[in-house]
């Protein structure tokens, strides 16, 4: 458990106060700036103009519609399964936290933040699968999505905070990568007239909160763990990342089989996505075991690549503006 081995009692109380204060701030508008599949006009997802746009997002130009559709089908179906897994493990962790009465877990702040996180992730899975069906007319299926194997990683006797930090770290890299893609669509379509831009933007309203919760886990809870608990975080993370890589390979194979399209060869978005995933995943943990945010580990080469791709030189530094009537959003937006 989290103990004064890593922090004196007064220091741990201060850490707990910081955790609860930040979580309350992060979730303050979660009921307003959020994401639901019923908010979209799904007829807009598969128009000719929309397909040309997703080609431009992935390949930099129209004319690669079939490949772009296959690419998004694979990535978003896979992402839906990862988000469904995060939601399930989050609920499991909340159950394990039920009887724990330490200074972090008193009051409503932690339970509320994790409940919002879990509920939003299952809606993301719902929505991305709906988008995949609308976009490609099919849905790749992968051997129960390796769900039991991925869940077994967290069916251990580790402290719930160990599992929570490992879970947040496992989600963090993917959340960071899709945030860069959100920046790219906003740069290509600043009025958010296109369906896919609005999809990623609205998803980003939730993801911005999830990233901040990840940062709380990484920067406040993780340093308060014992050395052995920190080691277990890294072990759980390595296990789930390996299974997620296996899941990605399975989804790529299934999508290629279902749609009959090679969507990786000559796909600049796929290449950049892979580079970001490798860089973020390898650098978030320093050799001494300390944790860094993705913006803290950006070097010049990575910053240039992200800037050229997305128009934004950082990943999470800027806040995402809320929904408002002045900006075209969701169903009925100007095309």
Coordinates of C-alpha atoms in Angstrom, one line a residue:
X1 CA 0.0 0.0 0.0
X2 CA 1.0 3.6 -0.2
X3 CA 2.9 4.3 3.0
X4 CA 5.1 6.9 4.7
X5 CA 8.0 4.7 3.5
X6 CA 8.1 7.1 0.5
X7 CA 6.7 10.2 2.3
X8 CA 6.4 11.3 5.9
X9 CA 2.8 11.4 7.2
X10 CA 2.5 15.1 6.8
X11 CA 3.9 15.0 3.3
X12 CA 1.6 12.2 2.3
X13 CA -1.4 14.3 3.6
X14 CA -0.2 17.1 1.4
X15 CA 0.1 14.8 -1.6
X16 CA -3.4 13.5 -1.0
X17 CA -4.8 17.0 -0.8
X18 CA -3.1 17.9 -4.1
X19 CA -4.6 14.7 -5.7
X20 CA -8.1 15.4 -4.5
X21 CA -7.9 19.1 -5.4
X22 CA -6.7 18.4 -8.9
X23 CA -9.2 15.7 -9.5
X24 CA -12.1 18.0 -8.4
X25 CA -10.8 20.7 -10.8
X26 CA -10.4 18.3 -13.7
X27 CA -13.9 16.9 -13.4
X28 CA -15.7 20.1 -12.7
X29 CA -17.3 20.4 -16.2
X30 CA -17.3 16.7 -17.1
X31 CA -21.1 16.8 -17.3
X32 CA -21.0 19.6 -20.0
X33 CA -17.9 19.0 -22.1
X34 CA -18.4 15.3 -22.9
X35 CA -18.9 12.8 -25.7
X36 CA -22.0 10.7 -26.6
X37 CA -22.7 8.8 -29.8
X38 CA -26.3 10.1 -29.9
X39 CA -25.0 13.7 -30.5
X40 CA -23.8 13.0 -34.1
X41 CA -25.6 12.9 -37.4
X42 CA -24.2 9.6 -38.6
X43 CA -25.4 10.1 -42.2
X44 CA -22.5 12.6 -42.5
X45 CA -19.9 10.0 -41.8
X46 CA -19.7 8.3 -45.3
X47 CA -20.3 11.1 -47.8
X48 CA -18.0 11.5 -50.8
X49 CA -16.6 14.7 -49.4
X50 CA -16.0 13.1 -46.0
X51 CA -14.1 10.1 -47.6
X52 CA -11.9 12.6 -49.5
X53 CA -11.2 14.4 -46.2
X54 CA -10.2 11.2 -44.3
X55 CA -7.9 10.4 -47.2
X56 CA -6.3 13.9 -46.8
X57 CA -5.9 13.3 -43.1
X58 CA -4.1 10.1 -43.6
X59 CA -2.3 10.6 -46.9
X60 CA -2.1 14.3 -47.3
X61 CA -4.3 14.2 -50.4
X62 CA -7.6 12.8 -51.8
X63 CA -7.5 9.7 -53.9
X64 CA -6.6 7.2 -51.2
X65 CA -10.1 6.8 -49.8
X66 CA -10.2 3.0 -49.6
X67 CA -6.9 2.8 -47.8
X68 CA -7.8 5.6 -45.5
X69 CA -11.1 4.0 -44.6
X70 CA -9.3 0.7 -43.9
X71 CA -6.7 2.5 -41.8
X72 CA -9.3 4.2 -39.6
X73 CA -11.3 1.0 -39.4
X74 CA -8.3 -0.8 -37.9
X75 CA -7.1 1.9 -35.6
X76 CA -10.5 2.9 -34.2
X77 CA -11.8 -0.6 -33.8
X78 CA -8.6 -1.5 -31.9
X79 CA -8.9 1.7 -29.9
X80 CA -12.5 0.9 -29.0
X81 CA -11.3 -2.4 -27.5
X82 CA -8.5 -0.8 -25.5
X83 CA -11.0 1.8 -24.2
X84 CA -13.5 -0.9 -23.2
X85 CA -10.7 -2.7 -21.3
X86 CA -9.7 0.6 -19.5
X87 CA -13.3 1.1 -18.5
X88 CA -13.5 -2.5 -17.1
X89 CA -10.2 -2.3 -15.2
X90 CA -11.1 1.1 -13.8
X91 CA -14.3 -0.3 -12.4
X92 CA -12.4 -3.2 -10.9
X93 CA -9.9 -0.9 -9.3
X94 CA -12.8 1.2 -7.8
X95 CA -14.2 -2.0 -6.2
X96 CA -10.8 -2.8 -4.7
X97 CA -10.6 0.8 -3.4
X98 CA -14.0 0.4 -1.6
X99 CA -12.7 -0.3 1.9
X100 CA -9.5 1.7 1.7
X101 CA -9.6 4.8 3.8
X102 CA -6.4 6.7 3.3
X103 CA -6.2 10.5 2.7
X104 CA -6.4 10.1 -1.1
X105 CA -9.5 7.9 -1.0
X106 CA -11.7 9.8 1.4
X107 CA -14.3 12.2 0.1
X108 CA -15.8 11.9 -3.3
X109 CA -13.0 13.2 -5.6
X110 CA -11.2 10.0 -6.5
X111 CA -14.3 7.9 -6.9
X112 CA -16.0 10.6 -9.0
X113 CA -13.0 11.1 -11.3
X114 CA -12.6 7.3 -11.9
X115 CA -16.3 6.9 -12.4
X116 CA -16.4 9.6 -15.0
X117 CA -13.3 8.2 -16.7
X118 CA -14.7 4.6 -16.8
X119 CA -18.1 5.8 -18.1
X120 CA -16.6 8.0 -20.8
X121 CA -14.3 5.2 -22.0
X122 CA -17.2 2.8 -22.6
X123 CA -19.0 5.5 -24.6
X124 CA -15.8 6.0 -26.6
X125 CA -15.8 2.3 -27.4
X126 CA -19.5 2.4 -28.4
X127 CA -19.0 5.5 -30.6
X128 CA -15.8 4.3 -32.4
X129 CA -17.4 1.0 -33.2
X130 CA -20.4 2.8 -34.6
X131 CA -18.1 5.1 -36.7
X132 CA -16.2 2.0 -38.0
X133 CA -19.5 0.4 -39.1
X134 CA -20.7 3.7 -40.7
X135 CA -17.4 4.3 -42.4
X136 CA -16.5 0.9 -43.8
X137 CA -19.7 -1.1 -43.5
X138 CA -17.9 -3.8 -41.6
X139 CA -16.3 -4.5 -38.2
X140 CA -13.2 -6.6 -37.8
X141 CA -13.5 -9.1 -35.0
X142 CA -10.4 -10.5 -33.2
X143 CA -10.8 -13.6 -31.0
X144 CA -12.7 -11.9 -28.2
X145 CA -10.2 -9.0 -28.5
X146 CA -7.8 -10.8 -26.2
X147 CA -10.0 -9.4 -23.4
X148 CA -9.5 -12.0 -20.8
X149 CA -5.8 -12.1 -21.3
X150 CA -5.6 -8.3 -20.9
X151 CA -7.9 -8.3 -17.9
X152 CA -5.8 -11.0 -16.2
X153 CA -2.8 -8.6 -16.1
X154 CA -4.7 -6.7 -13.4
X155 CA -6.2 -9.7 -11.6
X156 CA -3.4 -9.6 -9.0
X157 CA -2.9 -8.9 -5.3
X158 CA -1.2 -5.6 -6.0
X159 CA -2.3 -2.5 -4.2
X160 CA -5.2 -0.7 -6.2
X161 CA -3.0 2.4 -6.6
X162 CA -0.3 0.2 -8.3
X163 CA -3.0 -1.0 -10.8
X164 CA -4.4 2.5 -11.2
X165 CA -1.0 4.0 -12.1
X166 CA -0.2 1.1 -14.5
X167 CA -3.6 1.4 -16.2
X168 CA -3.2 5.2 -16.6
X169 CA 0.3 4.8 -18.0
X170 CA -1.0 2.2 -20.5
X171 CA -3.7 4.5 -21.7
X172 CA -1.5 7.6 -21.8
X173 CA 0.5 6.9 -24.9
X174 CA -2.5 6.2 -27.0
X175 CA -4.3 9.2 -25.7
X176 CA -1.3 11.3 -26.5
X177 CA -1.1 10.0 -30.1
X178 CA -4.7 10.5 -30.9
X179 CA -4.5 14.0 -29.4
X180 CA -1.8 14.8 -32.1
X181 CA -4.3 13.5 -34.7
X182 CA -6.9 15.8 -33.2
X183 CA -4.6 18.7 -33.6
X184 CA -4.0 17.6 -37.3
X185 CA -7.7 17.6 -38.1
X186 CA -8.2 20.9 -36.4
X187 CA -5.4 22.4 -38.5
X188 CA -6.8 20.9 -41.8
X189 CA -10.4 21.9 -40.9
X190 CA -10.3 24.8 -38.4
X191 CA -14.0 25.5 -38.7
X192 CA -14.7 21.8 -37.8
X193 CA -17.0 21.4 -40.8
X194 CA -16.0 17.8 -41.4
X195 CA -17.6 14.9 -39.4
X196 CA -14.2 13.3 -38.6
X197 CA -12.8 16.5 -37.2
X198 CA -15.8 16.9 -34.9
X199 CA -15.6 13.3 -33.9
X200 CA -12.0 13.7 -32.8
X201 CA -12.6 17.1 -31.2
X202 CA -15.5 15.9 -29.1
X203 CA -13.6 12.8 -28.1
X204 CA -10.8 15.1 -27.1
X205 CA -13.0 16.9 -24.6
X206 CA -13.0 13.7 -22.6
X207 CA -9.5 12.7 -23.4
X208 CA -8.1 16.1 -22.1
X209 CA -9.6 15.2 -18.7
X210 CA -8.3 11.6 -18.9
X211 CA -4.8 12.9 -19.6
X212 CA -4.9 15.2 -16.6
X213 CA -6.0 12.3 -14.4
X214 CA -3.1 10.3 -15.9
X215 CA -0.8 13.1 -14.9
X216 CA -2.2 13.0 -11.3
X217 CA -1.4 9.3 -11.2
X218 CA 2.0 9.7 -12.7
X219 CA 3.2 12.8 -10.9
X220 CA 1.5 12.6 -7.5
X221 CA 0.5 9.0 -6.7
X222 CA 3.4 7.1 -8.4
X223 CA 6.2 8.9 -6.4
X224 CA 4.4 8.1 -3.2
X225 CA 4.6 4.3 -3.8
X226 CA 7.3 2.2 -2.4
X227 CA 10.2 1.2 -4.6
X228 CA 8.8 -2.3 -5.0
X229 CA 5.3 -0.9 -5.9
X230 CA 6.9 1.3 -8.5
X231 CA 8.7 -1.7 -9.9
X232 CA 5.3 -3.6 -10.1
X233 CA 3.8 -0.6 -12.0
X234 CA 6.4 -1.0 -14.6
X235 CA 6.0 -4.8 -14.7
X236 CA 2.2 -4.5 -15.2
X237 CA 2.7 -1.9 -17.8
X238 CA 5.1 -4.0 -19.8
X239 CA 2.6 -6.9 -19.7
X240 CA -0.3 -4.9 -20.9
X241 CA 1.7 -3.1 -23.6
X242 CA 2.8 -6.4 -25.0
X243 CA -0.8 -7.7 -25.2
X244 CA -1.8 -4.4 -26.8
X245 CA 0.8 -4.8 -29.4
X246 CA -0.5 -8.3 -30.1
X247 CA -4.0 -6.9 -30.3
X248 CA -2.8 -4.3 -32.8
X249 CA -1.2 -7.0 -35.0
X250 CA -4.4 -9.1 -34.9
X251 CA -6.6 -6.1 -35.8
X252 CA -4.4 -5.2 -38.7
X253 CA -4.6 -8.8 -40.1
X254 CA -8.3 -9.0 -39.6
X255 CA -8.9 -5.6 -41.2
X256 CA -6.8 -6.5 -44.2
X257 CA -8.7 -9.7 -44.6
X258 CA -12.1 -8.2 -44.3
X259 CA -11.5 -5.1 -46.5
X260 CA -8.8 -6.5 -48.8
X261 CA -6.7 -3.3 -48.6
X262 CA -3.1 -2.6 -47.7
X263 CA -3.4 0.5 -45.6
X264 CA 0.1 0.7 -44.2
X265 CA 2.4 0.8 -47.2
X266 CA 3.0 4.5 -48.3
X267 CA 0.7 5.8 -45.5
X268 CA 2.4 8.8 -43.9
X269 CA -0.1 9.0 -41.0
X270 CA 0.5 5.4 -40.1
X271 CA 4.3 5.9 -40.2
X272 CA 4.1 9.0 -38.0
X273 CA 1.7 7.3 -35.6
X274 CA 4.2 4.4 -35.2
X275 CA 7.1 6.8 -34.6
X276 CA 5.1 8.7 -32.0
X277 CA 4.0 5.5 -30.3
X278 CA 7.5 4.2 -30.0
X279 CA 9.0 7.5 -28.9
X280 CA 6.3 8.2 -26.3
X281 CA 6.3 4.6 -25.0
X282 CA 10.1 4.4 -24.6
X283 CA 10.7 7.8 -23.0
X284 CA 7.9 8.3 -20.6
X285 CA 9.7 6.2 -18.0
X286 CA 13.3 7.4 -17.5
X287 CA 16.1 4.8 -16.9
X288 CA 15.9 5.6 -13.1
X289 CA 12.2 4.8 -13.1
X290 CA 10.8 8.3 -12.8
X291 CA 7.8 9.3 -14.9
X292 CA 7.6 12.1 -17.5
X293 CA 4.8 13.6 -19.5
X294 CA 5.1 13.4 -23.3
X295 CA 5.6 17.1 -23.5
X296 CA 8.6 16.8 -21.1
X297 CA 10.3 14.3 -23.3
X298 CA 9.9 16.0 -26.7
X299 CA 13.3 16.5 -28.3
X300 CA 13.9 18.7 -31.4
X301 CA 13.4 15.9 -33.9
X302 CA 10.1 14.7 -32.3
X303 CA 8.8 18.3 -31.9
X304 CA 9.5 19.0 -35.6
X305 CA 7.8 15.9 -36.7
X306 CA 4.7 16.7 -34.6
X307 CA 4.6 20.3 -35.7
X308 CA 4.8 19.4 -39.4
X309 CA 2.1 16.8 -39.0
X310 CA -0.3 18.6 -36.7
X311 CA 0.6 22.3 -36.8
X312 CA 1.1 22.2 -33.0
X313 CA 4.5 21.9 -31.4
X314 CA 3.4 20.3 -28.2
X315 CA 0.9 17.6 -27.3
X316 CA -1.1 18.4 -24.2
X317 CA 0.1 21.9 -23.2
X318 CA -2.9 23.8 -24.6
X319 CA -6.4 23.3 -23.3
X320 CA -9.2 22.2 -25.6
X321 CA -12.0 24.8 -26.0
X322 CA -15.4 23.7 -24.8
X323 CA -18.4 23.2 -27.0
X324 CA -20.2 26.5 -27.8
X325 CA -22.7 27.8 -30.2
X326 CA -20.1 29.9 -32.1
X327 CA -18.3 26.9 -33.3
X328 CA -19.8 24.3 -35.7
X329 CA -20.3 21.1 -33.8
X330 CA -21.9 17.7 -34.2
X331 CA -25.1 17.2 -36.2
X332 CA -26.2 20.0 -38.5
X333 CA -22.8 21.8 -38.7
X334 CA -22.1 23.6 -41.9
X335 CA -20.5 21.5 -44.5

